[in-house]
Each structure stands twice: as C-alpha cells, then as structure tokens.
Amino acid sequence: MVYFQFAFAAITLALIAGAYLARMNFTAWMIFVPLWLLFSYCVGAYSIWGGGFLFQMGVIDYSGGYVIHLSSGTAGFVGAWWIGPRLQSDRKNFQPNNILFVMLGAGILWIGWNGFNGGDPYAASPDAGVAVLNTNLCTAVSLLTWTCMDLIFYRKPSIIGAINGMITGLVGITPAAGVVAGWGAIIIGVCTGIIPWISMNIAGKRMRLFTHHVDDTLGITHTHMVAGSLGGFLVGLFATSEGCAAFGITNPGGAIDGNGKQVWLQIVGILFIVGWNAVWTSLIMCFIKYVCRVPLRMSEEDMLIGDDAIHGEEAYCFSDDVDGLVPTITQEQRAHDRMSHDAERIKVLVGRDVEMGNGSGNSGEHGKIDGGEVKMD
C-alpha cells in the first residue's frame, strides 16, 4: 500500500513536468519537486484519502481524479504562467518525434491504468473488477468521441488526437471507476471526449491566456485538469449506492439515486484542490525565484540548444563530435549562430539574390534557403 501511494505521488510530479518542458531550469525543478510534494500534494491526498476533512464531508475520489490529475493539471497551468512560454520557434514547430513510439507508450499506459484503478480497493474484489471494466469502457468511448470530433472539425482523424481522447477518458473515469455503473462510464467517456477537446482545440488555440501567457507544453491543463474535474463532477451525478457500498464508503450514491448533495460536495472538492494547488505552486515558484535566487527559466542559449542537450545527451546523434558528456559542437554552434548572427543573416537574405547560379553562368556558387539559413555549395 505504501508503494502504491508512492507511485501515485511520483506520477503526479511526472505529469507536472509535461507542462514545463523545454524551458524550466533543471535546478529550479529539483527544488520544486520536494517542496510541492510536501506542501501541495500530501495535503490534497490526505484530505481525501487519509481521512481528512474532504473525506469526512463525503467527497468521492475513487482513484485519484482529484488527488493526482486535478492537482497536477492545476500546478502545470499555474507553473507554466510563472515560468513563461517556450521559444516562439519551438511553439511553431512542435511536431511529434515518433508517432509509433507514442502509440506504444499509449498502449502501455492504457494497460497500466487497469492496475491504477483496479488496484485501488487493495483486493481482488468485485469492486475492482467493476473498476477495470468501467476504465476500459470509458476510455474506448472517449477515444472514439475525440476522433469523431477531429473528423467533424478537421475532416480527418488523428492518431495523436485519438491518444489525447484515450488519456482524457482514463483521467475522467479515475475518480468514478468503482462507484458508477457501466452506462455511467459510457456517459463519462462521451463527456471526456468532447469537453477537453473543446478546451484544447478551441480555448487552447484562441484564448490569449493560452497563446501568450500559459504555455502548457503537453496540454496537461486540458487532459488532466479539465478531464479530472469533469470526471469528479460527474461522480456526483452517476455514483450508485451499490457502487459506494462495494467500495466501503457510506455515501448513498449520487444524484441519480436521489442524493443531489453529492454534486455540491464534488464541486467543493474541486474548488479546494484547485485553490490549494494554485496557491502553493505560486508560493513555491516565488520562493525559488526570489529567496533561493534560482532562475525559473533556462538561459536563452540553453533553450536554443535544447533541454536534452544541456545535460550532455541528445536523442539522435549523427556526427563524430559527440563525447556523451557535453552538448555537441554542432548543437552549441547552432545556438551561438542563432543568437549572434540573426541580424546579419537577415541582411544577407534581403540583399542577395539567393537564386544566383540558376540563371547565370558566371558563378559556380548556388545559394538556397534551407530552414531560414542561406547555404552555399
């Protein structure tokens, strides 16, 4: 049980990291992790799972929709505001590195989530079986719903979109897995395939808050904060008295069983987790920046090199100047050139016929534009 809870805590911080990628200073991150775990995560976890005041009030969070996903999404959103956005070039060119690996990881995640939700009763019980069944029902429906939304608005399906739908389904069913019936899981899947889609593809791309201020690299706000709060709210509607009894809690179900109070209890839980995590994430970021005097962001040059290369590692190395300990000469030179010679390159592009050599026979040089640079061969 201790290890199970330890894994939940570790997962939460890993999710937060997804919102800060490509610009957070590694030293600042190492300070942030223990402080946030102690002052933010533990309080939320014990308030619901450890017999705290939310548990005493009757808030239901079957397997971490609030404790893990809502808290990580909130911390990702707030922290991304404090850290600031990535380089504009990184935000414009943000293509998946390897979609096959993304599919492989998504499959492993889906399988593992059966243990995530099915293991929460700490026993091989009927309730655990229901949780596993509902997890797969909701996730499949959410994936298909998200894909349908892509087809309706973009006229084509997307593997990355389908995987986002899978994740929102997994997150949405997490607070409800063992306390709702199968039909409730299906309804939750439809909702988690639509509302987070709108959040990510409409609000995330059009609202100035997201386009200029909050750069959530992997969309944790949409897939975890929005989906987690949505799933928690829907527990208040669709929890059954039989499911609650099987899980060992005294709640008389949700609104469908005549307990409309449960909806308001779930909203109170959302407000507390969001408020607590927003405040403590901000306080910790300020402590790191103003008290520890550690910058939250990497330097401009480090961001140009890349957050993997500054650790002396690169995903793909095709030159002989890599010694495995420092960024390659190629990477450092590229960052230096981009910082030092942008103005000069603009002048070259404006003042020179980059197609010289095509129509003139008096020169053996041929200039071409490649990725914003002038190359001569």
Tab-separated table of C-alpha atoms in Angstrom:
chain	number	residue	atom	x	y	z
A	1	MET	CA	0.000	0.000	0.000
A	2	VAL	CA	2.852	2.387	0.795
A	3	TYR	CA	4.494	1.680	-2.561
A	4	PHE	CA	1.143	2.096	-4.330
A	5	GLN	CA	0.735	5.575	-2.843
A	6	PHE	CA	4.371	6.386	-3.551
A	7	ALA	CA	3.800	5.593	-7.227
A	8	PHE	CA	0.783	7.910	-7.288
A	9	ALA	CA	2.870	10.767	-5.892
A	10	ALA	CA	5.634	10.152	-8.439
A	11	ILE	CA	3.150	10.050	-11.316
A	12	THR	CA	1.699	13.403	-10.268
A	13	LEU	CA	5.062	15.155	-10.479
A	14	ALA	CA	5.841	13.483	-13.805
A	15	LEU	CA	2.601	14.917	-15.184
A	16	ILE	CA	3.509	18.403	-13.974
A	17	ALA	CA	6.870	18.136	-15.748
A	18	GLY	CA	5.000	17.764	-19.038
A	19	ALA	CA	3.712	21.330	-18.708
A	20	TYR	CA	7.176	22.805	-18.043
A	21	LEU	CA	9.204	21.083	-20.760
A	22	ALA	CA	11.688	22.924	-22.974
A	23	ARG	CA	12.343	25.917	-20.735
A	24	MET	CA	12.347	25.230	-16.962
A	25	ASN	CA	15.720	25.453	-15.260
A	26	PHE	CA	16.725	21.996	-14.032
A	27	THR	CA	18.000	23.300	-10.685
A	28	ALA	CA	14.695	25.080	-10.103
A	29	TRP	CA	12.868	21.857	-10.922
A	30	MET	CA	14.915	19.894	-8.387
A	31	ILE	CA	13.969	22.408	-5.698
A	32	PHE	CA	10.339	22.450	-6.795
A	33	VAL	CA	9.795	18.681	-6.603
A	34	PRO	CA	10.201	18.034	-2.844
A	35	LEU	CA	8.548	21.301	-1.846
A	36	TRP	CA	5.486	20.763	-3.994
A	37	LEU	CA	5.219	17.122	-2.944
A	38	LEU	CA	5.288	18.061	0.738
A	39	PHE	CA	3.179	21.206	0.867
A	40	SER	CA	0.766	20.691	-2.011
A	41	TYR	CA	0.314	17.035	-2.965
A	42	CYS	CA	0.371	15.493	0.502
A	43	VAL	CA	-2.242	17.874	1.875
A	44	GLY	CA	-4.620	17.167	-1.005
A	45	ALA	CA	-4.034	13.423	-0.806
A	46	TYR	CA	-4.632	13.182	2.936
A	47	SER	CA	-7.640	15.485	2.839
A	48	ILE	CA	-9.433	12.939	0.622
A	49	TRP	CA	-7.705	9.590	1.119
A	50	GLY	CA	-6.269	9.887	4.612
A	51	GLY	CA	-9.474	10.587	6.496
A	52	GLY	CA	-9.166	14.365	6.108
A	53	PHE	CA	-11.912	16.939	6.043
A	54	LEU	CA	-12.945	16.303	2.425
A	55	PHE	CA	-13.302	12.607	3.194
A	56	GLN	CA	-15.345	13.431	6.289
A	57	MET	CA	-17.598	15.661	4.204
A	58	GLY	CA	-18.212	12.804	1.758
A	59	VAL	CA	-16.198	13.844	-1.328
A	60	ILE	CA	-15.606	10.809	-3.578
A	61	ASP	CA	-12.335	10.301	-5.446
A	62	TYR	CA	-12.059	6.618	-6.252
A	63	SER	CA	-8.513	6.518	-7.598
A	64	GLY	CA	-7.040	9.992	-7.947
A	65	GLY	CA	-9.047	12.158	-10.300
A	66	TYR	CA	-8.684	14.983	-7.776
A	67	VAL	CA	-5.585	13.940	-5.850
A	68	ILE	CA	-3.440	13.234	-8.920
A	69	HIS	CA	-4.909	14.642	-12.104
A	70	LEU	CA	-6.668	17.786	-10.965
A	71	SER	CA	-3.716	18.750	-8.756
A	72	SER	CA	-1.123	18.110	-11.476
A	73	GLY	CA	-3.169	19.973	-14.084
A	74	THR	CA	-3.574	22.948	-11.762
A	75	ALA	CA	0.137	23.013	-10.891
A	76	GLY	CA	1.010	22.694	-14.575
A	77	PHE	CA	-1.244	25.592	-15.519
A	78	VAL	CA	-0.088	27.923	-12.736
A	79	GLY	CA	3.579	26.976	-13.003
A	80	ALA	CA	3.593	27.465	-16.765
A	81	TRP	CA	2.430	31.043	-16.173
A	82	TRP	CA	5.241	31.696	-13.697
A	83	ILE	CA	7.929	30.154	-15.896
A	84	GLY	CA	6.790	31.796	-19.120
A	85	PRO	CA	6.412	30.374	-22.625
A	86	ARG	CA	8.869	28.430	-24.722
A	87	LEU	CA	10.784	29.984	-27.579
A	88	GLN	CA	8.476	31.046	-30.362
A	89	SER	CA	10.309	28.770	-32.782
A	90	ASP	CA	9.621	25.767	-30.526
A	91	ARG	CA	5.939	26.626	-30.297
A	92	LYS	CA	5.581	26.952	-34.061
A	93	ASN	CA	7.471	23.770	-34.907
A	94	PHE	CA	6.177	21.225	-32.411
A	95	GLN	CA	5.949	18.030	-34.425
A	96	PRO	CA	5.810	14.593	-32.774
A	97	ASN	CA	9.195	12.912	-32.688
A	98	ASN	CA	7.973	9.353	-33.271
A	99	ILE	CA	4.273	8.544	-33.555
A	100	LEU	CA	4.930	4.796	-33.415
A	101	PHE	CA	6.569	5.214	-30.016
A	102	VAL	CA	3.664	7.410	-28.933
A	103	MET	CA	1.276	4.586	-29.836
A	104	LEU	CA	3.423	2.081	-27.971
A	105	GLY	CA	3.518	4.275	-24.864
A	106	ALA	CA	-0.218	4.878	-25.053
A	107	GLY	CA	-0.878	1.146	-25.161
A	108	ILE	CA	1.335	0.547	-22.134
A	109	LEU	CA	-0.388	3.416	-20.323
A	110	TRP	CA	-3.852	2.036	-21.007
A	111	ILE	CA	-2.864	-1.419	-19.777
A	112	GLY	CA	-1.191	0.014	-16.692
A	113	TRP	CA	-4.246	2.096	-15.863
A	114	ASN	CA	-6.161	-1.123	-15.206
A	115	GLY	CA	-3.839	-1.601	-12.260
A	116	PHE	CA	-4.100	2.074	-11.408
A	117	ASN	CA	-7.875	1.912	-10.964
A	118	GLY	CA	-8.365	-1.786	-10.379
A	119	GLY	CA	-5.781	-1.835	-7.619
A	120	ASP	CA	-7.319	0.920	-5.557
A	121	PRO	CA	-9.586	-1.352	-3.445
A	122	TYR	CA	-6.358	-3.166	-2.402
A	123	ALA	CA	-8.104	-6.502	-3.010
A	124	ALA	CA	-9.193	-8.794	-5.826
A	125	SER	CA	-12.814	-7.885	-5.193
A	126	PRO	CA	-15.945	-7.474	-7.336
A	127	ASP	CA	-15.495	-3.723	-6.984
A	128	ALA	CA	-12.004	-3.993	-8.501
A	129	GLY	CA	-13.474	-5.909	-11.440
A	130	VAL	CA	-16.097	-3.217	-11.973
A	131	ALA	CA	-13.398	-0.542	-11.841
A	132	VAL	CA	-11.363	-2.296	-14.545
A	133	LEU	CA	-14.416	-2.795	-16.763
A	134	ASN	CA	-15.510	0.826	-16.400
A	135	THR	CA	-11.977	2.038	-17.060
A	136	ASN	CA	-11.898	0.291	-20.429
A	137	LEU	CA	-15.459	1.251	-21.335
A	138	CYS	CA	-14.954	4.941	-20.637
A	139	THR	CA	-11.555	5.095	-22.310
A	140	ALA	CA	-12.723	3.397	-25.507
A	141	VAL	CA	-15.753	5.676	-25.771
A	142	SER	CA	-13.672	8.779	-25.079
A	143	LEU	CA	-11.113	7.818	-27.734
A	144	LEU	CA	-13.831	7.282	-30.336
A	145	THR	CA	-15.623	10.504	-29.368
A	146	TRP	CA	-12.415	12.568	-29.643
A	147	THR	CA	-11.731	11.007	-33.053
A	148	CYS	CA	-15.256	11.899	-34.166
A	149	MET	CA	-14.668	15.485	-33.045
A	150	ASP	CA	-11.496	15.568	-35.150
A	151	LEU	CA	-13.428	14.227	-38.137
A	152	ILE	CA	-16.215	16.781	-37.719
A	153	PHE	CA	-13.998	19.848	-37.331
A	154	TYR	CA	-10.762	18.894	-39.144
A	155	ARG	CA	-12.186	16.441	-41.706
A	156	LYS	CA	-9.589	13.822	-40.803
A	157	PRO	CA	-8.742	11.559	-37.875
A	158	SER	CA	-5.504	11.875	-35.947
A	159	ILE	CA	-3.504	9.317	-34.001
A	160	ILE	CA	-2.279	11.988	-31.592
A	161	GLY	CA	-5.856	13.198	-31.179
A	162	ALA	CA	-7.110	9.678	-30.515
A	163	ILE	CA	-4.443	9.225	-27.851
A	164	ASN	CA	-5.465	12.511	-26.229
A	165	GLY	CA	-9.014	11.169	-26.153
A	166	MET	CA	-7.730	7.974	-24.589
A	167	ILE	CA	-5.937	9.936	-21.870
A	168	THR	CA	-8.925	12.147	-21.072
A	169	GLY	CA	-11.093	9.037	-20.810
A	170	LEU	CA	-8.655	7.404	-18.413
A	171	VAL	CA	-8.447	10.573	-16.341
A	172	GLY	CA	-12.208	11.150	-16.345
A	173	ILE	CA	-13.082	7.661	-15.134
A	174	THR	CA	-10.410	7.653	-12.429
A	175	PRO	CA	-12.489	9.387	-9.711
A	176	ALA	CA	-15.521	7.288	-10.635
A	177	ALA	CA	-14.210	3.880	-11.687
A	178	GLY	CA	-15.686	1.643	-8.992
A	179	VAL	CA	-18.727	3.655	-7.933
A	180	VAL	CA	-20.604	4.078	-11.238
A	181	ALA	CA	-22.450	1.587	-13.420
A	182	GLY	CA	-21.331	0.688	-16.934
A	183	TRP	CA	-23.760	3.103	-18.556
A	184	GLY	CA	-22.392	5.870	-16.331
A	185	ALA	CA	-18.882	5.086	-17.532
A	186	ILE	CA	-20.062	5.379	-21.142
A	187	ILE	CA	-21.628	8.790	-20.498
A	188	ILE	CA	-18.440	9.966	-18.792
A	189	GLY	CA	-16.485	8.775	-21.846
A	190	VAL	CA	-18.643	10.852	-24.172
A	191	CYS	CA	-18.179	13.920	-21.985
A	192	THR	CA	-14.394	13.487	-21.678
A	193	GLY	CA	-14.144	13.118	-25.436
A	194	ILE	CA	-15.966	16.410	-26.088
A	195	ILE	CA	-15.294	18.949	-23.327
A	196	PRO	CA	-11.489	18.547	-23.084
A	197	TRP	CA	-11.397	18.532	-26.901
A	198	ILE	CA	-13.088	21.939	-26.893
A	199	SER	CA	-10.726	23.136	-24.171
A	200	MET	CA	-7.615	22.063	-26.083
A	201	ASN	CA	-8.577	22.800	-29.674
A	202	ILE	CA	-10.671	25.928	-29.281
A	203	ALA	CA	-9.824	27.637	-25.977
A	204	GLY	CA	-6.199	26.499	-26.101
A	205	LYS	CA	-5.677	27.884	-29.602
A	206	ARG	CA	-7.790	31.036	-29.466
A	207	MET	CA	-7.720	32.408	-25.937
A	208	ARG	CA	-4.964	34.914	-25.307
A	209	LEU	CA	-4.364	33.354	-21.893
A	210	PHE	CA	-3.019	30.218	-23.591
A	211	THR	CA	-1.491	31.752	-26.699
A	212	HIS	CA	0.529	34.429	-24.882
A	213	HIS	CA	0.818	33.638	-21.179
A	214	VAL	CA	0.311	29.974	-20.257
A	215	ASP	CA	2.395	27.694	-22.468
A	216	ASP	CA	1.425	24.215	-21.297
A	217	THR	CA	3.812	22.152	-23.420
A	218	LEU	CA	1.938	18.828	-23.432
A	219	GLY	CA	-1.550	20.138	-22.700
A	220	ILE	CA	-1.719	18.893	-19.111
A	221	THR	CA	-4.269	21.596	-18.317
A	222	HIS	CA	-6.720	20.163	-20.822
A	223	THR	CA	-6.107	16.440	-20.467
A	224	HIS	CA	-5.762	16.335	-16.671
A	225	MET	CA	-7.160	19.477	-15.040
A	226	VAL	CA	-10.258	19.730	-17.233
A	227	ALA	CA	-10.831	15.976	-17.535
A	228	GLY	CA	-10.142	15.344	-13.844
A	229	SER	CA	-12.571	17.996	-12.639
A	230	LEU	CA	-15.146	16.831	-15.189
A	231	GLY	CA	-14.911	13.227	-14.021
A	232	GLY	CA	-15.151	14.285	-10.390
A	233	PHE	CA	-18.234	16.376	-11.075
A	234	LEU	CA	-19.912	13.522	-12.940
A	235	VAL	CA	-19.338	11.230	-9.962
A	236	GLY	CA	-21.811	13.444	-8.130
A	237	LEU	CA	-24.380	12.662	-10.807
A	238	PHE	CA	-23.800	8.990	-11.613
A	239	ALA	CA	-22.416	7.338	-8.470
A	240	THR	CA	-24.649	4.458	-7.372
A	241	SER	CA	-25.410	3.435	-3.830
A	242	GLU	CA	-24.365	-0.142	-4.677
A	243	GLY	CA	-21.017	1.040	-6.030
A	244	CYS	CA	-20.342	3.174	-2.971
A	245	ALA	CA	-21.202	0.281	-0.648
A	246	ALA	CA	-18.928	-2.077	-2.592
A	247	PHE	CA	-16.082	0.426	-2.210
A	248	GLY	CA	-16.694	0.604	1.516
A	249	ILE	CA	-17.919	4.193	1.775
A	250	THR	CA	-21.209	5.314	3.291
A	251	ASN	CA	-22.306	7.762	0.571
A	252	PRO	CA	-25.848	6.976	-0.616
A	253	GLY	CA	-24.901	7.324	-4.274
A	254	GLY	CA	-25.180	10.419	-6.415
A	255	ALA	CA	-27.966	12.482	-7.913
A	256	ILE	CA	-29.391	9.514	-9.852
A	257	ASP	CA	-30.065	7.821	-6.510
A	258	GLY	CA	-31.674	10.925	-5.068
A	259	ASN	CA	-28.557	12.316	-3.384
A	260	GLY	CA	-28.213	15.657	-5.129
A	261	LYS	CA	-25.992	16.881	-2.298
A	262	GLN	CA	-23.182	14.764	-3.735
A	263	VAL	CA	-22.894	17.088	-6.738
A	264	TRP	CA	-22.159	20.040	-4.458
A	265	LEU	CA	-19.705	18.009	-2.408
A	266	GLN	CA	-17.791	17.142	-5.567
A	267	ILE	CA	-17.695	20.828	-6.552
A	268	VAL	CA	-16.329	21.713	-3.100
A	269	GLY	CA	-13.603	19.118	-3.621
A	270	ILE	CA	-12.704	20.639	-6.986
A	271	LEU	CA	-12.516	24.147	-5.562
A	272	PHE	CA	-10.312	23.118	-2.647
A	273	ILE	CA	-7.837	21.097	-4.740
A	274	VAL	CA	-7.586	23.820	-7.403
A	275	GLY	CA	-7.236	26.614	-4.850
A	276	TRP	CA	-4.729	24.815	-2.634
A	277	ASN	CA	-2.504	23.778	-5.524
A	278	ALA	CA	-2.677	27.158	-7.242
A	279	VAL	CA	-1.614	28.962	-4.073
A	280	TRP	CA	1.184	26.602	-3.127
A	281	THR	CA	2.527	26.285	-6.655
A	282	SER	CA	2.766	30.084	-6.801
A	283	LEU	CA	4.385	30.325	-3.370
A	284	ILE	CA	6.977	27.699	-4.243
A	285	MET	CA	7.785	29.348	-7.570
A	286	CYS	CA	8.261	32.688	-5.781
A	287	PHE	CA	10.428	31.049	-3.119
A	288	ILE	CA	12.688	29.523	-5.765
A	289	LYS	CA	12.942	32.739	-7.756
A	290	TYR	CA	13.185	35.403	-5.063
A	291	VAL	CA	14.516	33.607	-1.973
A	292	CYS	CA	16.760	30.916	-3.452
A	293	ARG	CA	17.712	33.280	-6.298
A	294	VAL	CA	17.468	30.443	-8.793
A	295	PRO	CA	16.012	31.439	-12.175
A	296	LEU	CA	12.916	29.516	-13.167
A	297	ARG	CA	13.858	29.519	-16.852
A	298	MET	CA	16.866	28.210	-18.687
A	299	SER	CA	19.031	30.769	-20.425
A	300	GLU	CA	18.211	31.738	-23.976
A	301	GLU	CA	21.241	29.852	-25.267
A	302	ASP	CA	20.329	26.702	-23.332
A	303	MET	CA	16.800	26.811	-24.720
A	304	LEU	CA	18.218	27.109	-28.221
A	305	ILE	CA	20.435	24.082	-27.589
A	306	GLY	CA	17.537	22.101	-26.143
A	307	ASP	CA	16.679	20.816	-22.690
A	308	ASP	CA	18.062	17.380	-23.514
A	309	ALA	CA	21.358	18.561	-24.969
A	310	ILE	CA	22.255	20.723	-21.960
A	311	HIS	CA	22.521	17.501	-19.945
A	312	GLY	CA	25.066	16.151	-22.419
A	313	GLU	CA	22.523	13.891	-24.098
A	314	GLU	CA	20.755	14.036	-27.434
A	315	ALA	CA	18.091	11.796	-28.838
A	316	TYR	CA	19.782	11.439	-32.220
A	317	CYS	CA	23.491	11.997	-32.824
A	318	PHE	CA	24.835	11.737	-36.351
A	319	SER	CA	28.240	13.387	-36.002
A	320	ASP	CA	31.608	12.322	-34.646
A	321	ASP	CA	31.977	15.195	-32.198
A	322	VAL	CA	29.743	13.696	-29.516
A	323	ASP	CA	31.515	12.577	-26.358
A	324	GLY	CA	28.363	11.980	-24.322
A	325	LEU	CA	29.241	14.497	-21.614
A	326	VAL	CA	28.528	17.910	-23.094
A	327	PRO	CA	26.286	19.262	-25.843
A	328	THR	CA	27.751	18.541	-29.238
A	329	ILE	CA	29.778	21.149	-31.058
A	330	THR	CA	27.071	21.131	-33.696
A	331	GLN	CA	24.370	21.997	-31.162
A	332	GLU	CA	26.421	24.691	-29.448
A	333	GLN	CA	27.418	26.249	-32.749
A	334	ARG	CA	23.840	26.253	-33.934
A	335	ALA	CA	22.695	28.024	-30.771
A	336	HIS	CA	25.574	30.511	-30.954
A	337	ASP	CA	24.877	31.267	-34.601
A	338	ARG	CA	21.196	31.819	-33.985
A	339	MET	CA	21.889	34.224	-31.142
A	340	SER	CA	24.788	36.143	-32.684
A	341	HIS	CA	24.096	36.366	-36.379
A	342	ASP	CA	20.330	36.643	-36.866
A	343	ALA	CA	20.549	40.274	-37.927
A	344	GLU	CA	23.412	39.573	-40.320
A	345	ARG	CA	21.555	36.689	-41.921
A	346	ILE	CA	18.501	38.855	-42.475
A	347	LYS	CA	20.698	41.340	-44.314
A	348	VAL	CA	22.143	38.560	-46.429
A	349	LEU	CA	18.698	37.270	-47.319
A	350	VAL	CA	17.411	40.737	-48.200
A	351	GLY	CA	20.465	41.994	-50.080
A	352	ARG	CA	21.489	38.919	-52.005
A	353	ASP	CA	19.913	37.051	-54.872
A	354	VAL	CA	19.614	33.673	-53.217
A	355	GLU	CA	18.922	32.060	-56.549
A	356	MET	CA	22.242	33.146	-58.042
A	357	GLY	CA	23.676	30.453	-60.156
A	358	ASN	CA	20.355	29.305	-61.591
A	359	GLY	CA	20.267	31.722	-64.429
A	360	SER	CA	23.852	32.990	-64.550
A	361	GLY	CA	26.832	31.098	-65.801
A	362	ASN	CA	29.487	33.450	-64.364
A	363	SER	CA	29.495	31.809	-60.930
A	364	GLY	CA	29.897	28.294	-59.668
A	365	GLU	CA	28.075	29.106	-56.453
A	366	HIS	CA	24.480	28.285	-55.863
A	367	GLY	CA	22.587	29.814	-52.930
A	368	LYS	CA	19.494	28.360	-51.401
A	369	ILE	CA	17.306	28.886	-48.374
A	370	ASP	CA	17.058	25.936	-46.017
A	371	GLY	CA	15.292	26.301	-42.646
A	372	GLY	CA	15.777	30.046	-42.540
A	373	GLU	CA	19.506	29.927	-43.415
A	374	VAL	CA	21.435	30.729	-46.573
A	375	LYS	CA	23.591	27.781	-47.566
A	376	MET	CA	26.253	27.924	-50.255
A	377	ASP	CA	27.517	24.871	-52.063
